[in-house]
mmCIF file of C-alpha atoms in Angstrom:
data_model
loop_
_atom_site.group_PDB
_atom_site.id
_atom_site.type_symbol
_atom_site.label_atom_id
_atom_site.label_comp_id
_atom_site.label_asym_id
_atom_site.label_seq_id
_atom_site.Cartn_x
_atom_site.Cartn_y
_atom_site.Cartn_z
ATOM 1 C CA UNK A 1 -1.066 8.873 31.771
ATOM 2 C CA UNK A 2 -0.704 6.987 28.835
ATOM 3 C CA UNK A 3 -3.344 5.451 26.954
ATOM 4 C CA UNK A 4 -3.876 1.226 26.736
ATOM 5 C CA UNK A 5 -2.943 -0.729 23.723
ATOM 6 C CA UNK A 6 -5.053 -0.910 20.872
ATOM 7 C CA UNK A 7 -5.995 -4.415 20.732
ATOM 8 C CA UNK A 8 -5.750 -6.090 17.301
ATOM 9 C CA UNK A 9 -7.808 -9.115 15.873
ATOM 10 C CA UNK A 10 -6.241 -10.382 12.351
ATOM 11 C CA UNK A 11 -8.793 -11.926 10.213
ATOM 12 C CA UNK A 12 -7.233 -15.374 8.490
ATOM 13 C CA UNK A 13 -3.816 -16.537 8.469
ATOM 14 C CA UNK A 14 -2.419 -15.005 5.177
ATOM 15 C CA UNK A 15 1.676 -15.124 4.897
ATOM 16 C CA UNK A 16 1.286 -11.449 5.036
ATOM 17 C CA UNK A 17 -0.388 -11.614 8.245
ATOM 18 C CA UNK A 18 2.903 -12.558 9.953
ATOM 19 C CA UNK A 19 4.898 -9.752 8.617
ATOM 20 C CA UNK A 20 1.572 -7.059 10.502
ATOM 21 C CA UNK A 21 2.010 -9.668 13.243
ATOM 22 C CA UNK A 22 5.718 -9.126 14.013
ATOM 23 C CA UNK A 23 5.294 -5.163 13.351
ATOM 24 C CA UNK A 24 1.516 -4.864 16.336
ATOM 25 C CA UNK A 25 4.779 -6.864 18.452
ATOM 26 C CA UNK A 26 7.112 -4.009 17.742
ATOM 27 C CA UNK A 27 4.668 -1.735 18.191
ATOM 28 C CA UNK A 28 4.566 -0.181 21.268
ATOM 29 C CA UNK A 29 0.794 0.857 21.009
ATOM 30 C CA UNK A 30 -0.449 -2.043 19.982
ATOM 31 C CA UNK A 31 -1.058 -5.472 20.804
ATOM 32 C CA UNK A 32 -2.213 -8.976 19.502
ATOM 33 C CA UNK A 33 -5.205 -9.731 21.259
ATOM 34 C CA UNK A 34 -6.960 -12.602 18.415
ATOM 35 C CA UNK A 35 -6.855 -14.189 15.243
ATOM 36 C CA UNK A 36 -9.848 -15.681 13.339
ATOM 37 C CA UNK A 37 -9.297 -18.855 10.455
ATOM 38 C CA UNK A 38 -11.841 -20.658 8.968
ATOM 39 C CA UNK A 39 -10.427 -23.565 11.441
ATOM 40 C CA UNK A 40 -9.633 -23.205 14.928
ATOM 41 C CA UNK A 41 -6.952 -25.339 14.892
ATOM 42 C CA UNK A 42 -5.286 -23.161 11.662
ATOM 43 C CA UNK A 43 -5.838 -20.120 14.313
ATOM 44 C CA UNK A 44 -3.919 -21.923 17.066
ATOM 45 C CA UNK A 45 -1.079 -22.796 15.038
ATOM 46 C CA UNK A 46 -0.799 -19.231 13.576
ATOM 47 C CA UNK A 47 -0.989 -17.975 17.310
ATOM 48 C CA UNK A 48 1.531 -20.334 18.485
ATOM 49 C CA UNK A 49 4.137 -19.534 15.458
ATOM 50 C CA UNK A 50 3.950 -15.952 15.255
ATOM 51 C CA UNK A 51 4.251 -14.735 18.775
ATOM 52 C CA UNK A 52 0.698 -13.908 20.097
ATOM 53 C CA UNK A 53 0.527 -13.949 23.755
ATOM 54 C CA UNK A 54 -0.730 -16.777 25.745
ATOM 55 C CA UNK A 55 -3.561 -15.153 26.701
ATOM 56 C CA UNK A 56 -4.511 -13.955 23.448
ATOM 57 C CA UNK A 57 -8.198 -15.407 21.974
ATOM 58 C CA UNK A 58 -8.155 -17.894 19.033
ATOM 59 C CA UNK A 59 -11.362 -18.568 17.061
ATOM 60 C CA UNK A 60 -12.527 -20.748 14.590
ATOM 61 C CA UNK A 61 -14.325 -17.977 12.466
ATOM 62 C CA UNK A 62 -14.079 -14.446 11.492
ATOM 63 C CA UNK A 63 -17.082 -13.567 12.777
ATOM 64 C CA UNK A 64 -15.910 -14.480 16.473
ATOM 65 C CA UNK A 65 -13.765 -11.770 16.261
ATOM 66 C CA UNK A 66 -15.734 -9.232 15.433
ATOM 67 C CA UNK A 67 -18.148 -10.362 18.092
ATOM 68 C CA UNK A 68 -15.556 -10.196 20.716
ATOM 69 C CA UNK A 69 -16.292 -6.599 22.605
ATOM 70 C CA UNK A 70 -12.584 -6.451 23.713
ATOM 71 C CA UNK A 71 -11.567 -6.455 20.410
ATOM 72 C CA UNK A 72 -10.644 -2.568 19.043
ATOM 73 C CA UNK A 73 -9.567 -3.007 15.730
ATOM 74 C CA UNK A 74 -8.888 -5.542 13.160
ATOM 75 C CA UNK A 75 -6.329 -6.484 10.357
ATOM 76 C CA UNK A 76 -7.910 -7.836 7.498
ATOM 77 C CA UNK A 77 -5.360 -9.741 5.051
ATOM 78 C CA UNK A 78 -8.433 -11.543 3.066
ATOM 79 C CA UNK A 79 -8.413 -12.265 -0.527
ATOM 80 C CA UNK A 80 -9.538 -8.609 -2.255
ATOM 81 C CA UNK A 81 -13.438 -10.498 -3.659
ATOM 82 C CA UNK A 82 -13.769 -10.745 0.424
ATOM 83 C CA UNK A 83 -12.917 -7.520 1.518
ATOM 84 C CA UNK A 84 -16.572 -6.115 0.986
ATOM 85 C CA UNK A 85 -18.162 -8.307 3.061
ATOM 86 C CA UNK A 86 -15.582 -8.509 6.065
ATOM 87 C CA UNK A 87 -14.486 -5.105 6.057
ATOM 88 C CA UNK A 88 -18.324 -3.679 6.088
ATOM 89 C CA UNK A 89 -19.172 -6.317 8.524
ATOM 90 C CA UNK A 90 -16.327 -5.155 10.874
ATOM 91 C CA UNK A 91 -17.248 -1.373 10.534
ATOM 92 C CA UNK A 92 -20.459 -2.111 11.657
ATOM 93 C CA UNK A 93 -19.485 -3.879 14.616
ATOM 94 C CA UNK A 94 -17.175 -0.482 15.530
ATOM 95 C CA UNK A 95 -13.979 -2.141 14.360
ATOM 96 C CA UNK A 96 -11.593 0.211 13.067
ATOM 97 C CA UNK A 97 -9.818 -1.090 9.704
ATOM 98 C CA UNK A 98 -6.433 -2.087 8.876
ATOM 99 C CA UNK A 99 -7.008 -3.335 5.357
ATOM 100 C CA UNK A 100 -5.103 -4.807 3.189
ATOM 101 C CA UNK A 101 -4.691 -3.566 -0.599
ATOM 102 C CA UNK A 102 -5.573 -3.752 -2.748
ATOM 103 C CA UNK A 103 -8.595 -2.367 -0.825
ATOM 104 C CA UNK A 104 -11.493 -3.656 -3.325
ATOM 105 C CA UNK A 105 -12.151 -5.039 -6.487
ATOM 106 C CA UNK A 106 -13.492 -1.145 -7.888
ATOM 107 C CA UNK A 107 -13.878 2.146 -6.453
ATOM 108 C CA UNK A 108 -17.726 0.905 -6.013
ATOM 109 C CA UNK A 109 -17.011 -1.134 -3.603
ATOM 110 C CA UNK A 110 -14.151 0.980 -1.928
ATOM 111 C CA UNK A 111 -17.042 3.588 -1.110
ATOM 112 C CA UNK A 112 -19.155 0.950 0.730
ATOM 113 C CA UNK A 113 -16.850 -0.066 2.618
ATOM 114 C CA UNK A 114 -16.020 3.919 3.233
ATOM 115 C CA UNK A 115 -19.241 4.382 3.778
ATOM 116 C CA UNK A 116 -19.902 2.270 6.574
ATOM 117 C CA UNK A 117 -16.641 3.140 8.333
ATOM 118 C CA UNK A 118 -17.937 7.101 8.411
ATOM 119 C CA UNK A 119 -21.594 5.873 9.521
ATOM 120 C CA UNK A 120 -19.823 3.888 12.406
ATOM 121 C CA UNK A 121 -17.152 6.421 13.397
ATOM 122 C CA UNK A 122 -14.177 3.877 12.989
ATOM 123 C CA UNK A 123 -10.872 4.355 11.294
ATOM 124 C CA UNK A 124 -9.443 2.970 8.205
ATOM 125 C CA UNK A 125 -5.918 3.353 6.794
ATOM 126 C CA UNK A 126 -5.008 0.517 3.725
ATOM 127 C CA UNK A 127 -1.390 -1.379 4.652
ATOM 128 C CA UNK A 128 0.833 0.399 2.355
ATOM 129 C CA UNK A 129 3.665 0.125 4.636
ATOM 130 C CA UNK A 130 6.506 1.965 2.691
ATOM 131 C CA UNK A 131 3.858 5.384 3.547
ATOM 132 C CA UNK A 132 4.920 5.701 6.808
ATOM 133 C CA UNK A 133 8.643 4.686 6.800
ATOM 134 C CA UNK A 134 10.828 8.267 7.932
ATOM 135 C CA UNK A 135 12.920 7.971 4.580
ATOM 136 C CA UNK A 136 9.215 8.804 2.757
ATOM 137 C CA UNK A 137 9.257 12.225 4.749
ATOM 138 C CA UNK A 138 12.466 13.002 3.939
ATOM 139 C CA UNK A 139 11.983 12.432 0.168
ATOM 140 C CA UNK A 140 8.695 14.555 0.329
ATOM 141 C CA UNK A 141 11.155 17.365 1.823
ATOM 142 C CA UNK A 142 13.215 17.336 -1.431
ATOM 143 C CA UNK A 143 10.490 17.736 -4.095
ATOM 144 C CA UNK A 144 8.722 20.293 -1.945
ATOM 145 C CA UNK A 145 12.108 22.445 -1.725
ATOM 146 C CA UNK A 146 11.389 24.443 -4.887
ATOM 147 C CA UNK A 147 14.307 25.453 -5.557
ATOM 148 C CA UNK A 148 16.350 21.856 -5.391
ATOM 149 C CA UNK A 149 13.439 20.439 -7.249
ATOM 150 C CA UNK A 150 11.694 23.119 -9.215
ATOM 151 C CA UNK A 151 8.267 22.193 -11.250
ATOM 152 C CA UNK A 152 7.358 18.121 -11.372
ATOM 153 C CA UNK A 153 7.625 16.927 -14.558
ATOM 154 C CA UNK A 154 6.973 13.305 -15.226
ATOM 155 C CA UNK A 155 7.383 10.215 -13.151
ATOM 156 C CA UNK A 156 8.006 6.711 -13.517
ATOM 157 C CA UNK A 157 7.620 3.513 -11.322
ATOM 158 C CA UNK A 158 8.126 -0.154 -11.917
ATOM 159 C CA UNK A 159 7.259 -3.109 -9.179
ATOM 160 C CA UNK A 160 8.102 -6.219 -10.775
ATOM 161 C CA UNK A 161 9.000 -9.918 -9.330
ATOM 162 C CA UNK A 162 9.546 -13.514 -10.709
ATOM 163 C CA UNK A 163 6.982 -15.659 -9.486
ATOM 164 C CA UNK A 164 7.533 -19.308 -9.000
ATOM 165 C CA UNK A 165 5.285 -21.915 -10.768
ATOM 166 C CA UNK A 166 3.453 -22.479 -7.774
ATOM 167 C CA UNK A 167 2.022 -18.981 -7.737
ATOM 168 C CA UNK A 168 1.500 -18.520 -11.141
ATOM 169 C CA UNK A 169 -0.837 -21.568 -10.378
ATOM 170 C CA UNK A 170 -1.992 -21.321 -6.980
ATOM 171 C CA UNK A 171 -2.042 -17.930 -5.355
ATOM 172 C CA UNK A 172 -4.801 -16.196 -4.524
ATOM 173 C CA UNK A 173 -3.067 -13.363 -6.543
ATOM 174 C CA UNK A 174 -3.721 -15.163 -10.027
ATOM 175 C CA UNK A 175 -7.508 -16.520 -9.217
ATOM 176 C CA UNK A 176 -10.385 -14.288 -10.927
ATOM 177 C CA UNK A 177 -12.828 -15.218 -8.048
ATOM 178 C CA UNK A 178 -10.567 -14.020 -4.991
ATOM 179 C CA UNK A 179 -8.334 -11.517 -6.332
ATOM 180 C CA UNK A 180 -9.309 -10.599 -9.902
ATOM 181 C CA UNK A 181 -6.933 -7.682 -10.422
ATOM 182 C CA UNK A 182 -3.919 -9.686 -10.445
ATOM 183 C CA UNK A 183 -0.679 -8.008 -11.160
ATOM 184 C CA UNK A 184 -2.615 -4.363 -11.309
ATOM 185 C CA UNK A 185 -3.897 -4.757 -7.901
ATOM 186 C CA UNK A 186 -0.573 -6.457 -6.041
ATOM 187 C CA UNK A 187 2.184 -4.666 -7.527
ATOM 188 C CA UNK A 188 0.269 -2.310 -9.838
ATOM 189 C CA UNK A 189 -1.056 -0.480 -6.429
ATOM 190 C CA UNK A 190 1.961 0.427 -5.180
ATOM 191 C CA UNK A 191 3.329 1.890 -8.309
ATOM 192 C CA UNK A 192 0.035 3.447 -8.283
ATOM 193 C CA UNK A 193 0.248 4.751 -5.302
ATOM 194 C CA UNK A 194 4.310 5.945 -5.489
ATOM 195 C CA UNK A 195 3.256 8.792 -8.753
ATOM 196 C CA UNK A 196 0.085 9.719 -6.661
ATOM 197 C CA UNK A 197 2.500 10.538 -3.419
ATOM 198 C CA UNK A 198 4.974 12.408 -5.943
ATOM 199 C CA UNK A 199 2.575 14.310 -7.701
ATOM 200 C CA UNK A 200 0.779 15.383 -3.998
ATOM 201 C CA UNK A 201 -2.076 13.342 -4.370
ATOM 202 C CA UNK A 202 -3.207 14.995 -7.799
ATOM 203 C CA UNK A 203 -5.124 12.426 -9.492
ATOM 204 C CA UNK A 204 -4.671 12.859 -13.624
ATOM 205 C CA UNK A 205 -6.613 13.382 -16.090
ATOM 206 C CA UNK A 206 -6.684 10.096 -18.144
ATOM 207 C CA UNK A 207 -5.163 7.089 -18.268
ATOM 208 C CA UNK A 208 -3.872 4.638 -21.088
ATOM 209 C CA UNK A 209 -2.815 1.330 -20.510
ATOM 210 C CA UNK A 210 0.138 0.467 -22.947
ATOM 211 C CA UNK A 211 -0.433 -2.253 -25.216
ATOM 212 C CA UNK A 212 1.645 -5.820 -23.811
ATOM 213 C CA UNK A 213 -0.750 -7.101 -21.106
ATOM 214 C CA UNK A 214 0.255 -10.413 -19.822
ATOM 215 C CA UNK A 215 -2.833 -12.339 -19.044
ATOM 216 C CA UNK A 216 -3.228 -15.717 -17.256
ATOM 217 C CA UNK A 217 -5.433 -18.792 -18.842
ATOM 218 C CA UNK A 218 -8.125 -17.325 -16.389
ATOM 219 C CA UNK A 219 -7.793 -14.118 -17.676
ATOM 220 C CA UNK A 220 -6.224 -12.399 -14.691
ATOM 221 C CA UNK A 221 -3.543 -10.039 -15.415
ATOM 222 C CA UNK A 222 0.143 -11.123 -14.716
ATOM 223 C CA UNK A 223 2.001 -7.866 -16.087
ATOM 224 C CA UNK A 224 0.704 -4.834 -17.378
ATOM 225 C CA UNK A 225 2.079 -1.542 -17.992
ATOM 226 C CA UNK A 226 0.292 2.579 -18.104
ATOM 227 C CA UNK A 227 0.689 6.329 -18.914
ATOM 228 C CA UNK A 228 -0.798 9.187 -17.068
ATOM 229 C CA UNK A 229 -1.610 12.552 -18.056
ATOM 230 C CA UNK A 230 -2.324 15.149 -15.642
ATOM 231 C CA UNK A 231 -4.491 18.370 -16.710
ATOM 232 C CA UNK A 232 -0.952 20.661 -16.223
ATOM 233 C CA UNK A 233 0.972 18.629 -18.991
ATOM 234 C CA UNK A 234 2.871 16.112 -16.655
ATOM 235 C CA UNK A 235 3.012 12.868 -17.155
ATOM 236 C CA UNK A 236 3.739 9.383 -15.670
ATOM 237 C CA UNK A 237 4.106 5.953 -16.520
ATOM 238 C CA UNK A 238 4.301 2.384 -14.247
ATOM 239 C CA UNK A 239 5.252 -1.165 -14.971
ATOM 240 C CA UNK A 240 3.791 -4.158 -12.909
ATOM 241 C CA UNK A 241 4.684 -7.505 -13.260
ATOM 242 C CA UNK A 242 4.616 -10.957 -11.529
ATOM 243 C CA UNK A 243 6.765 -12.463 -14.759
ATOM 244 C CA UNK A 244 10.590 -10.424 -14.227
ATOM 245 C CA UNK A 245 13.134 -9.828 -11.607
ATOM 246 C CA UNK A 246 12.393 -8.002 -8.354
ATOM 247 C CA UNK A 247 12.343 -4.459 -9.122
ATOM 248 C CA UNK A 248 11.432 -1.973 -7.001
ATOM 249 C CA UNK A 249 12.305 1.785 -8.807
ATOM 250 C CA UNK A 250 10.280 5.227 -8.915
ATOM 251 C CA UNK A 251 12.251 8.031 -10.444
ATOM 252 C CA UNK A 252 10.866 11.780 -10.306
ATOM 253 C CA UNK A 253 12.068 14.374 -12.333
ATOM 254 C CA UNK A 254 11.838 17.967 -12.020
ATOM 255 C CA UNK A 255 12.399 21.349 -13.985
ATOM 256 C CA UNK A 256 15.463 21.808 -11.622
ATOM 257 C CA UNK A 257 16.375 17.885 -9.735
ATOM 258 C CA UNK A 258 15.745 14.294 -9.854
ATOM 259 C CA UNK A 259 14.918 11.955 -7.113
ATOM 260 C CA UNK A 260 15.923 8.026 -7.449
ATOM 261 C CA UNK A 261 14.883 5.173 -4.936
ATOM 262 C CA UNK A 262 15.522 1.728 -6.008
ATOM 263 C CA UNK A 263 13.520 -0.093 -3.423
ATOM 264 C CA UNK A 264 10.578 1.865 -2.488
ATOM 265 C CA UNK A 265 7.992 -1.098 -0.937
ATOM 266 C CA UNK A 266 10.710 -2.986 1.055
ATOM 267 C CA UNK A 267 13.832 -1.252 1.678
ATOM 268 C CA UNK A 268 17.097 -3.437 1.025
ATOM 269 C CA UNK A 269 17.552 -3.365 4.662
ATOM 270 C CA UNK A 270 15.284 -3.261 7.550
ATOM 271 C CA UNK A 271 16.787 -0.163 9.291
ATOM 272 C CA UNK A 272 18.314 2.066 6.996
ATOM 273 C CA UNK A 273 17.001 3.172 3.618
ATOM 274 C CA UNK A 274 18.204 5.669 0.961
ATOM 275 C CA UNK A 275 17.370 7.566 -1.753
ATOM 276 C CA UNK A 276 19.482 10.078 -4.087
ATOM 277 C CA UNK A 277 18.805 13.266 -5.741
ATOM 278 C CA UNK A 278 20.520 15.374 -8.504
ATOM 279 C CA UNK A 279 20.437 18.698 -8.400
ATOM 280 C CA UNK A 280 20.930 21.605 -11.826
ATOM 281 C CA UNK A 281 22.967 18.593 -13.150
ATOM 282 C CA UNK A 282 24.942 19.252 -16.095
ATOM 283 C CA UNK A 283 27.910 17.520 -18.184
ATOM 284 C CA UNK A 284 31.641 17.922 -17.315
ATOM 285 C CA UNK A 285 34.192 19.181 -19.751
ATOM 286 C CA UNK A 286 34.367 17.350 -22.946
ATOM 287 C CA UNK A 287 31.101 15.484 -22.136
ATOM 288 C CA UNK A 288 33.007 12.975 -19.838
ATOM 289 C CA UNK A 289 30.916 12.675 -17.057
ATOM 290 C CA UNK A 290 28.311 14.649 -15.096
ATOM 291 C CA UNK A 291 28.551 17.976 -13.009
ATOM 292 C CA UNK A 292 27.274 18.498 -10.199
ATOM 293 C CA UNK A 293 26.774 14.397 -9.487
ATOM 294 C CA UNK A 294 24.161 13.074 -7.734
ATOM 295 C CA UNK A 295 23.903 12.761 -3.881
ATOM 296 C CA UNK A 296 23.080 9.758 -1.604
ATOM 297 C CA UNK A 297 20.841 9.982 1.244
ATOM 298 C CA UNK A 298 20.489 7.310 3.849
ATOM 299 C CA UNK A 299 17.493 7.483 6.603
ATOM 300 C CA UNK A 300 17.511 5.240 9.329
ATOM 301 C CA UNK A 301 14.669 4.191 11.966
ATOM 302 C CA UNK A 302 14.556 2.282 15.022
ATOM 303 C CA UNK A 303 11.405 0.378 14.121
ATOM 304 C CA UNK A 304 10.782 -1.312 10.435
ATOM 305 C CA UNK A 305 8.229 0.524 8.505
ATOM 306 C CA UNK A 306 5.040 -2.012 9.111
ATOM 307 C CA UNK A 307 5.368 -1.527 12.799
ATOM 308 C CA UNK A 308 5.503 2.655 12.097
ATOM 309 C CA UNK A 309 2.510 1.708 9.837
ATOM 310 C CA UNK A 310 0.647 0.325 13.158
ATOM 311 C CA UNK A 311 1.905 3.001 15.516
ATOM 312 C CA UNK A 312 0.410 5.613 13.515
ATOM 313 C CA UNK A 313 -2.939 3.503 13.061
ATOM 314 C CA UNK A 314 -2.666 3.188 16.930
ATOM 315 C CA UNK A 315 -2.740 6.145 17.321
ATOM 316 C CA UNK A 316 -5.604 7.106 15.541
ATOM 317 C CA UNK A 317 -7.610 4.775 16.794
ATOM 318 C CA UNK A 318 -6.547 5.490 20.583
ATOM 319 C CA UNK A 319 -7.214 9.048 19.836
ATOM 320 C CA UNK A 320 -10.582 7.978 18.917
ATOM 321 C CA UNK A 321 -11.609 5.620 21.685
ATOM 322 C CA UNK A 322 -9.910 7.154 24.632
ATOM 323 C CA UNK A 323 -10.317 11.664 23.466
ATOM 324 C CA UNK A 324 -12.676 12.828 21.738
ATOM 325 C CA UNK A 325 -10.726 12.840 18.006
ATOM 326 C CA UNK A 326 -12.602 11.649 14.690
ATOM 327 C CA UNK A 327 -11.349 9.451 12.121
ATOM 328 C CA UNK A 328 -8.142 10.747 10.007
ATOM 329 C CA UNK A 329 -10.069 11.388 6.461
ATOM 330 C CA UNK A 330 -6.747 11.611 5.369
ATOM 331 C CA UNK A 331 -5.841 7.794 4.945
ATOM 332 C CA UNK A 332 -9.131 6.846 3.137
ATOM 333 C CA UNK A 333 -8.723 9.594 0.453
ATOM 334 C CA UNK A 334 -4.981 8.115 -0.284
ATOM 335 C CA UNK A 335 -6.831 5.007 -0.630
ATOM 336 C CA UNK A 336 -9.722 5.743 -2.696
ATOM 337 C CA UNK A 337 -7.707 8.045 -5.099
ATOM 338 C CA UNK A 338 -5.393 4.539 -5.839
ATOM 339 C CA UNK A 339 -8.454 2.815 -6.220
ATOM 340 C CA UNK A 340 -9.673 5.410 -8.868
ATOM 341 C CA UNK A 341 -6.403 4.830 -11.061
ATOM 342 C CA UNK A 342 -6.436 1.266 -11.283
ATOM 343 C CA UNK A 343 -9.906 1.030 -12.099
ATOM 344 C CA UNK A 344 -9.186 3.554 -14.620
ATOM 345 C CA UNK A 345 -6.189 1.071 -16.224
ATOM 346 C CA UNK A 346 -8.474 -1.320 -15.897
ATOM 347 C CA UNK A 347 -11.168 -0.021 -17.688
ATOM 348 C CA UNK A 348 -8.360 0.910 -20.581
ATOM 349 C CA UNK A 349 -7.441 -2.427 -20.885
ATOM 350 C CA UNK A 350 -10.635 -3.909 -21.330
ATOM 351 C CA UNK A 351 -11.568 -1.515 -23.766
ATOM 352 C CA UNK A 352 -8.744 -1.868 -26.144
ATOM 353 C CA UNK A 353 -6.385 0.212 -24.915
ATOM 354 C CA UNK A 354 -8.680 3.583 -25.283
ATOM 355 C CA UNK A 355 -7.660 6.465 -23.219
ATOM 356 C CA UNK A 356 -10.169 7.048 -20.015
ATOM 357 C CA UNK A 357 -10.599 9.455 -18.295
ATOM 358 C CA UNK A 358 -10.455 9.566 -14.313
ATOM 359 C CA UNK A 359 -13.433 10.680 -12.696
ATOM 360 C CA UNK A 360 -13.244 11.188 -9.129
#
């Protein structure tokens, strides 16, 4: 028999918050059961626009929803200085955790918020949707093939997009008392995150932070760029920026291929999404072109990757409430070990651009 629907509360009204909306629709697991604003009236208009159900609950605080018994887990899109209150508050009241990233301000605070999730027995997974789209698999199938790909080498990864005026001076992305990473935390987490999933999760040894940091009259960062050196020799190295044109490339080279993806957080297209490799390439005759030349790979899915991203937190947590599973330790290590970086890039950029080394 199957199992109910997780039912979701979202926490605030953030634009993102209607994208995770849309995708615990899609989801056929899931559903939107409330929403919590700071108004009630903000709640009801976000409920009415974004397709919650009529009989869904609306209240006019955060806590409300974490009071409410029926609710089973929660999506918190909050500004990053308010994720260690919420997101400890909702643990405690045996809400599993959809959290948005960047997860916390420092590793620090990442592990209280870890910790209460373990002492409660709830799930957490950060909402790094392009994780769980089927194209992510597929790309993990190529540098795992040793012989295609051979021995990683270096990586490189660059998330960059032109803000407007507006959110160079309003968002809560460029404010040092709501979400005080800036550029390093928004965009700098998933580059972060794309050389952690090529290199399998390895964290490296040290980080430097490349000289060039963009800073805001507040002092937040707006672009900022980094080089990582693993123990083995291999290295990496990511842009971020909130000041150039949407960019969205990681490139992984091997001893033996390369694997290119031009628009790894949001794929060009909702339902199909590619990626090439090159394989023992090698130059023509006469140096005119390239031998073998790279392939194209397209991967389609049926659902966009934030609903996937919910399924598979569904899951979890329906495993959890309705068998006898435990939390997947699985997500919270992929977020922690992000965490660790950009606190590490951090930490190089406010000290001069020293080297540091990451301690996990």
């Amino acid at each position: 028999m199957a199992t109910p629907p997780i039912k979701f509360g979202i926490l605030g009204c953030a634009d993102i918050a209607r994208k995770v909306s849309r995708a615990i629709i899609l989801s056929p697991n899931s559903t939107l059961y409330a929403v919590g604003s700071r108004s009630v009236e903000k709640a009801a208009k976000f409920a009415k626009e974004n397709g919650f159900p009529e009989t869904a609950k609306v209240y006019g605080s955060y806590d409300a929803v974490l009071d409410d018994p029926d609710v089973d887990a929660v999506y918190i899109p909050l500004p990053t200085s308010l994720h260690i209150k919420w997101a400890v508050l909702a643990a405690q009241k045996k809400k599993h955790l959809l959290l948005e990233k960047p997860v916390a301000l420092n590793v620090g605070e990442l592990d209280a918020i870890l910790e209460a999730c373990e002492s409660s027995g709830v799930q957490i997974m950060d909402a790094t949707m392009w994780m769980h789209h089927p194209r992510t698999a597929k790309m993990r199938e190529f540098l795992s093939d040793n012989s295609m790909f051979g021995e990683l080498k270096t990586m490189h990864s660059c998330f960059t997009f032109a803000a407007n005026k507006d959110f160079l001076e309003n968002d809560i992305r460029v404010k040092p008392d709501l979400d005080a990473l800036g550029a390093l935390g928004d965009v700098g987490w998933y580059c972060t995150r794309s050389i952690l999933w090529a290199a399998d999760f390895e964290l490296p040894k040290s980080v430097l932070a490349l000289r060039g940091t963009v800073f805001n009259s507040s002092g937040v960062i707006l672009a900022c760029s980094a080089s990582l050196l693993w123990e083995d020799g291999k290295t990496a190295t990511f842009h971020c920026s909130f000041l150039s044109n949407l960019t969205m490339d990681v490139t992984v080279v091997g001893t033996n291929g390369t694997l290119h993806f031009h628009d790894f957080v949001i794929p060009f297209e909702e339902r199909n999404a590619s990626f090439s490799t090159s394989v023992k390439s090698g130059f023509a005759e006469l140096v005119t072109g390239w031998e073998p030349k790279p392939s194209q790979h397209t991967v389609t899915t049926e659902l966009p990757q934030e609903a996937l991203m919910v399924t598979e937190f569904s899951r979890l947590v329906g495993g959890i409430k309705f068998g006898n599973a435990k939390p997947e330790k699985k997500w919270p290590m992929l977020s922690r070990k992000t965490q660790l970086v950009l606190d590490a890039v951090k930490a190089s950029i406010e000290r001069g651009y020293e080297t540091v080394e990451v301690m996990n």
